Amino acid sequence: MRKLTSLALLILLSLPFLLSAQNPSKVTIKGVVRDSTNAEAGYATVMLLNIKDSTLVNFTTTNDKGVFSFNAVRNVPYLLKISHISYIPHQQALQPSATEVNDLGVIIMKPISQALMEVVIKAAKAPLRIRGDTIEYDATTFKVPPGSTVEDLLRRLPGIDVDADGNISTQGKDVKRVYVDGKTFFGDDPKSVTKNLDAEAISKVQVFDEKSEQTKLTGVDDGTKEKAMNLGLKDEYKKGSFGKATLAGGTSERWAARGNFNRFDEKNQLSFIGYGNNINQTGVNWEDYGEFKGQNTFNDYDNGDFGFGGGGRGYYIISDGGMFMGSDRRGYSESYGAGINYNFDNKKTKYNASYFYNQTSQTLDQYTSKKTFLTEGSVLNNDTLSQSSFYGNHSIGTRFEHDIDSNNKIIAKANIKFSSNTNSNYQVQRFTNEDISPINSLSTDNSTDLGSWSVGTAAIYRHRFLKAGRSFALSAGYNTSHNSTTDSLLSINQFFTATTFTEQIRQLKDRATDATEIKSSALYTEPITKKWYWETFYNFSLSGNEANRQVKSLPEETRIDSVSVYSDNSTLYNRLGSSIRYSNNGFNAMAGVAMQQLKLKGSYLQDLNLPFIDSVPEIRRTYNNWVPNVNINYQLPNNMYLSLNYSYNVDEPSVSDLAPVPNSSNRNFLIEGNPELKPWRSHSVSFSYNYWNPASFANISLYTSASFSEDQIVYNQWIKTVEGVGLQTITKPDNISEGKDLSVGLWSNLPIIKTKFSVGVDGNFNIGKSASYVNDIRNDNTNTGIDFGLNFDITPSTKFILDLRGNVGFNKISYSIQKEQDQNIQNHSAYASLKWQFVKKTFLESSFNYTVYINDRWDFDRRIPIWNASVRRIIGEKNRFEVRLAAFDIFNKRVSITQTATSNYVLQSVAPTLARYFMLSLSYNLRGYEDKLSKNRMMF
Amino acid sequence: MINNRLTFERDSRFQLSTGLMTMLFLVTMAVNLFAQKPEGYIRYLRTGNWAKQMAAVDYMSKQQRDRMMYMWGNRSEYKSFANLWFSPSGSKYEDSEEKADRDDEGYNWRKEEYTIMRNFETQTVHEVEYILGKTYIIDDSLHYPNWKILNDMKEVAGHICMNAFYEDTLKMQKITAWYALDLPVSTGPERLGGLPGVILEIDINDGAMVITADKVELKPLTTELDLPKKVKGKKINESQYYGILKKHFDERRAAEEPPFWSIRY
């Protein structure tokens, strides 16, 4: 009995297994699809889906009788799904079949109602989704004017009717209830929502059937359904704000503060920025700049100057470079800045407006030694300058870009700038002969006060014709700038020559300049064939420059005629050019020629209402020139790019170079004009080769460029010591057919161990020849330079990043006269930078830069090691705080050095600047700081 | 074509009833078309947004991705056309030489090989692809992703479509496809297919790349599906192809660099 019970139990328990074991492993699933009128539904799509995740297993279509069949498919649970353009999609779960054929019999599909169909069809332009019985509209694709209510939006939706009172109906039924994001809103009246809610806030509109209120209350489905509507609000993630703030204090009273805050949504960006410091940072860094300007950081290169040299397609320019990257390495400066920027972009219209103010006060002490070569011997000048200066700029910029339709576009922009600049300096210059016997000593006490404002405007219109490639563009611009300067000078010149005497000069100099420019360009492009284009352009500009300089001697305030002048210059520029362009499969070439005409006019008066200066007749010049231009870009297979450019440039002399007017109030430097001056013509050729391997990221670039000048404009000099003046330099421009430049360069970056170690090699060679006359003796000057650099990027992990660089540079300057003045200059540097995350969220960053300057001619050998180091730690759950302790110039060696060598002088100047200090800073970032190092060096 | 479309848009409110009739006619015609062979030509408009493409790369820091979207999000679109010819026996997909962005008119980059040919009779695929500086010829049997079938419907280029979803974990792409119910050929743009109808629209990573049919012409094909002229390239199969991609993506991940500078999205 007991055995029997056990057996029965066993059979009972195993029954399901036995049953399932009887199921065939393969099954044929078939059925007939009909609609509710019993008509056969042919050509419906029938799919078998995995019941767990809806992945597609198999599919077929019904035949014209509505019959479908899946033969020999695995006998497992499925989701059967049938869809057809005329019916609401049908789906049902299928269990494993006990028999080899699972005949599902007749499957009835509900037709998509006429009204629903109409909606689907009308939605040709508007994405619309049907989920079961729910129709969903994408509200963002229906355009309503700003400020519209949801009711206005609904009136635009196909399949939805809104009567005069605001009652909503769809498919002939009234909409009884409106939800907002699934929640009831303002009670039961749908109109309270649709009349009050802003259409801008809505992302989607869903219409569906809902069980009646009665059904909901009683829980008994009486079968009646009511139309309801849900309004989906726009996602919040597209809106946001971010910001940062840093406060820092250090030794030697060093401090810095900066902060920025941004708010944005899909179309708008609003940002604020502010900073102040006394650590020589005169602007904001790249990262802060990008976050401030947002979508307006880069703009298309659209200055409207069409034709050769007018920029091309696809170039981006930084929209306002003025405010970033500022860092003056000389002296000590204290800077402040603040700005606001607004961008709007809805793809059709882009608008930007920004205001920025920045100011810097600087104190500078600079020691300069200069050696000027005369026909015989040379003069040494030791110059001590002590200067304090201030500048402040307000700049307002706005840019508007609008696509009127797909064939017409306008761009308009305007920039306004107000600046003030004051500068007071005290300078002592001691002139000696080569044997250090003193000639004279000139001390000047000068203060300058400058105020200026400028407005720049431009507008561009582009039109595309229906024929692909045919286009027309027109631009116009107006620029004006005004500045006035007051200069007061006290100079004492003490002579130690034959007769020792002292001369004192006190002057007050007023200078006002008004410049205006009006310009316009036009460009027409005609496709000749699919590969050949013909372009014609025209440029016009008229610019005028009025300058008035009046100098009085103090204290008697009498006008000094010899150096006071009023000038009125104008330049009329016309250029008409044409070019042929060929473009096919990576080969793009252009060749063209333009006729350019330049008309110069200049007149010089003693003062605005005074007569002409006798010695200077009115200047009138007209220059006509043909200028050819060739440009070839060729993209070879395997990521190699070749480019070749040739241009012929004609640079006309400036009016001031032509007019022999007194344009210097300094008797030590006199400038004479040359009415015989011809335009400076030059040929420039450049060639480049680039290769990069997209798999290894190795890249190599080679480039070479050369230029040859005819009638180069050079400034000949007559230098002599004049009794009562000291060392006097008279400069006069003239043409000389010399002037050649050649430069060859190489850059490469080669990964040695992928992602961990790469080596970069670069080199540059250049040679330049120029000539000028010094005291009527021709001096040919050759400048040869060679640089070589090597760098290693070592990134074994994201916790340790090391960057090593070394550069050696040799420069040889030689002269045809005074061979003994030839110089060999060496500039070498070694740089190492380390970033190391040694504890979680804690980073050590250090850099070391060693620079060497050697000039054998001057016995000058300076080696400067600069070592910076900092430790920072990110704090807080969201990484929002950062504490940093930094040491700058630990060896206290920082100093600014400049060296210049020309055909008749060499100079070097040294200025002490901000050296060792330590700083502790605390920063807050709304978005949180990155709690790891980044291997990539992306600019954004 | 563009002009015609514009006219239609401008007058669309006025022409709604006519448009409706046309559309009804089109749908009826489409139903009738089942009787004939579903074959023809589709022009796809590919709209890429490289800021969104890079922002979808998970290993770059959130700060970097946010900054990139903030500075470039609205200004990083590029457009091109591609062509698909399809019939019940096969399909061919290629980049078009026609310019989609008229600002690109007048400058031509070197054409990079990209041809996807499917043969439904032999169940094979033949691809010519330029990958990381090399041309490869990929021959294999047809394989398709594991599509999840979803319930949404919408209309693309006059055809009612349903949607499906697939996540490509290698390329970090979430792909939504819209396939036509009335074009029962299992093909689509790029390397995507395997659905009951022709895929007329693809959306990758929420707008990082949208490929949408803007012209569908049902017509008998003649020589369009013939093999293209011989291209030199290294012959590989599909698993080798994925091996090359995986190596590249792994390297870019290790270097924390965006992977799509040098590879088709």
mmCIF file of C-alpha atoms in Angstrom, chain A residues 122-226:
data_model
loop_
_atom_site.group_PDB
_atom_site.id
_atom_site.type_symbol
_atom_site.label_atom_id
_atom_site.label_comp_id
_atom_site.label_asym_id
_atom_site.label_seq_id
_atom_site.Cartn_x
_atom_site.Cartn_y
_atom_site.Cartn_z
ATOM 1 C CA LYS A 122 -1.332 63.253 -42.239
ATOM 2 C CA ALA A 123 1.684 62.748 -40.074
ATOM 3 C CA ALA A 124 3.787 62.550 -43.206
ATOM 4 C CA LYS A 125 5.893 65.370 -41.830
ATOM 5 C CA ALA A 126 5.453 64.729 -38.140
ATOM 6 C CA PRO A 127 6.856 61.740 -36.363
ATOM 7 C CA LEU A 128 3.989 60.000 -34.696
ATOM 8 C CA ARG A 129 3.873 56.780 -32.819
ATOM 9 C CA ILE A 130 1.143 54.313 -32.191
ATOM 10 C CA ARG A 131 1.514 52.223 -29.070
ATOM 11 C CA GLY A 132 -1.468 49.929 -28.953
ATOM 12 C CA ASP A 133 -4.387 52.330 -28.819
ATOM 13 C CA THR A 134 -2.229 55.336 -27.943
ATOM 14 C CA ILE A 135 -1.244 57.872 -30.551
ATOM 15 C CA GLU A 136 1.760 59.966 -29.668
ATOM 16 C CA TYR A 137 2.716 63.244 -31.353
ATOM 17 C CA ASP A 138 6.168 64.736 -31.194
ATOM 18 C CA ALA A 139 5.180 68.238 -30.109
ATOM 19 C CA THR A 140 8.567 69.737 -30.917
ATOM 20 C CA THR A 141 8.071 69.284 -34.660
ATOM 21 C CA PHE A 142 4.910 71.400 -34.770
ATOM 22 C CA LYS A 143 5.887 75.033 -34.972
ATOM 23 C CA VAL A 144 3.950 77.500 -32.854
ATOM 24 C CA PRO A 145 4.917 81.115 -32.198
ATOM 25 C CA PRO A 146 6.649 81.827 -28.869
ATOM 26 C CA GLY A 147 4.187 82.428 -26.063
ATOM 27 C CA SER A 148 1.585 80.075 -27.546
ATOM 28 C CA THR A 149 -0.477 77.942 -25.215
ATOM 29 C CA VAL A 150 -0.984 74.200 -25.475
ATOM 30 C CA GLU A 151 -4.383 74.935 -27.042
ATOM 31 C CA ASP A 152 -2.663 76.669 -29.959
ATOM 32 C CA LEU A 153 -0.400 73.665 -30.312
ATOM 33 C CA LEU A 154 -3.309 71.214 -30.303
ATOM 34 C CA ARG A 155 -5.027 73.133 -33.084
ATOM 35 C CA ARG A 156 -2.066 72.264 -35.287
ATOM 36 C CA LEU A 157 -2.089 68.554 -34.594
ATOM 37 C CA PRO A 158 -3.696 66.428 -37.322
ATOM 38 C CA GLY A 159 -6.616 64.371 -36.037
ATOM 39 C CA ILE A 160 -7.300 66.663 -33.100
ATOM 40 C CA ASP A 161 -10.079 69.217 -33.192
ATOM 41 C CA VAL A 162 -10.353 72.180 -30.865
ATOM 42 C CA ASP A 163 -13.572 74.181 -31.086
ATOM 43 C CA ALA A 164 -13.979 77.890 -30.494
ATOM 44 C CA ASP A 165 -14.499 77.356 -26.754
ATOM 45 C CA GLY A 166 -11.390 75.237 -26.461
ATOM 46 C CA ASN A 167 -13.144 71.881 -26.184
ATOM 47 C CA ILE A 168 -10.950 69.109 -27.535
ATOM 48 C CA SER A 169 -12.086 66.101 -29.494
ATOM 49 C CA THR A 170 -10.420 63.363 -31.465
ATOM 50 C CA GLN A 171 -11.801 60.634 -33.686
ATOM 51 C CA GLY A 172 -15.236 62.151 -33.035
ATOM 52 C CA LYS A 173 -15.023 61.760 -29.270
ATOM 53 C CA ASP A 174 -14.511 64.449 -26.663
ATOM 54 C CA VAL A 175 -11.313 64.375 -24.677
ATOM 55 C CA LYS A 176 -12.501 64.187 -21.088
ATOM 56 C CA ARG A 177 -9.256 64.411 -19.228
ATOM 57 C CA VAL A 178 -5.835 65.931 -19.721
ATOM 58 C CA TYR A 179 -2.841 64.769 -17.741
ATOM 59 C CA VAL A 180 0.529 66.455 -17.469
ATOM 60 C CA ASP A 181 3.349 63.922 -17.247
ATOM 61 C CA GLY A 182 0.751 61.395 -16.168
ATOM 62 C CA LYS A 183 -0.592 63.510 -13.319
ATOM 63 C CA THR A 184 -3.866 65.413 -13.155
ATOM 64 C CA PHE A 185 -3.354 69.104 -13.222
ATOM 65 C CA PHE A 186 -5.636 71.923 -11.968
ATOM 66 C CA GLY A 187 -8.630 69.674 -11.327
ATOM 67 C CA ASP A 188 -10.724 68.026 -13.958
ATOM 68 C CA ASP A 189 -11.336 70.620 -16.615
ATOM 69 C CA PRO A 190 -9.040 69.842 -19.569
ATOM 70 C CA LYS A 191 -9.237 73.464 -20.679
ATOM 71 C CA SER A 192 -7.614 74.713 -17.484
ATOM 72 C CA VAL A 193 -4.494 72.940 -18.616
ATOM 73 C CA THR A 194 -4.573 73.631 -22.319
ATOM 74 C CA LYS A 195 -5.335 77.326 -21.900
ATOM 75 C CA ASN A 196 -2.702 77.939 -19.244
ATOM 76 C CA LEU A 197 0.288 75.792 -20.053
ATOM 77 C CA ASP A 198 2.982 77.123 -22.356
ATOM 78 C CA ALA A 199 3.398 75.126 -25.578
ATOM 79 C CA GLU A 200 7.193 75.539 -25.300
ATOM 80 C CA ALA A 201 7.204 73.224 -22.271
ATOM 81 C CA ILE A 202 5.634 70.288 -24.118
ATOM 82 C CA SER A 203 7.661 67.545 -25.775
ATOM 83 C CA LYS A 204 4.899 65.088 -26.687
ATOM 84 C CA VAL A 205 1.145 64.752 -26.823
ATOM 85 C CA GLN A 206 -0.377 61.315 -26.270
ATOM 86 C CA VAL A 207 -4.014 60.471 -26.988
ATOM 87 C CA PHE A 208 -5.435 57.227 -25.624
ATOM 88 C CA ASP A 209 -8.556 55.435 -24.481
ATOM 89 C CA GLU A 210 -9.153 55.344 -20.784
ATOM 90 C CA LYS A 211 -11.564 53.350 -18.758
ATOM 91 C CA SER A 212 -14.418 55.561 -17.655
ATOM 92 C CA GLU A 213 -14.453 57.107 -14.209
ATOM 93 C CA GLN A 214 -17.272 54.710 -13.366
ATOM 94 C CA THR A 215 -15.081 51.714 -14.170
ATOM 95 C CA LYS A 216 -12.229 53.104 -12.128
ATOM 96 C CA LEU A 217 -14.469 53.632 -9.099
ATOM 97 C CA THR A 218 -16.326 50.361 -9.172
ATOM 98 C CA GLY A 219 -13.559 48.241 -10.580
ATOM 99 C CA VAL A 220 -16.164 46.698 -12.858
ATOM 100 C CA ASP A 221 -15.268 47.235 -16.502
ATOM 101 C CA ASP A 222 -18.461 48.377 -18.165
ATOM 102 C CA GLY A 223 -16.722 48.476 -21.490
ATOM 103 C CA THR A 224 -17.091 52.225 -21.984
ATOM 104 C CA LYS A 225 -13.907 54.016 -22.750
ATOM 105 C CA GLU A 226 -13.194 57.721 -22.795
#
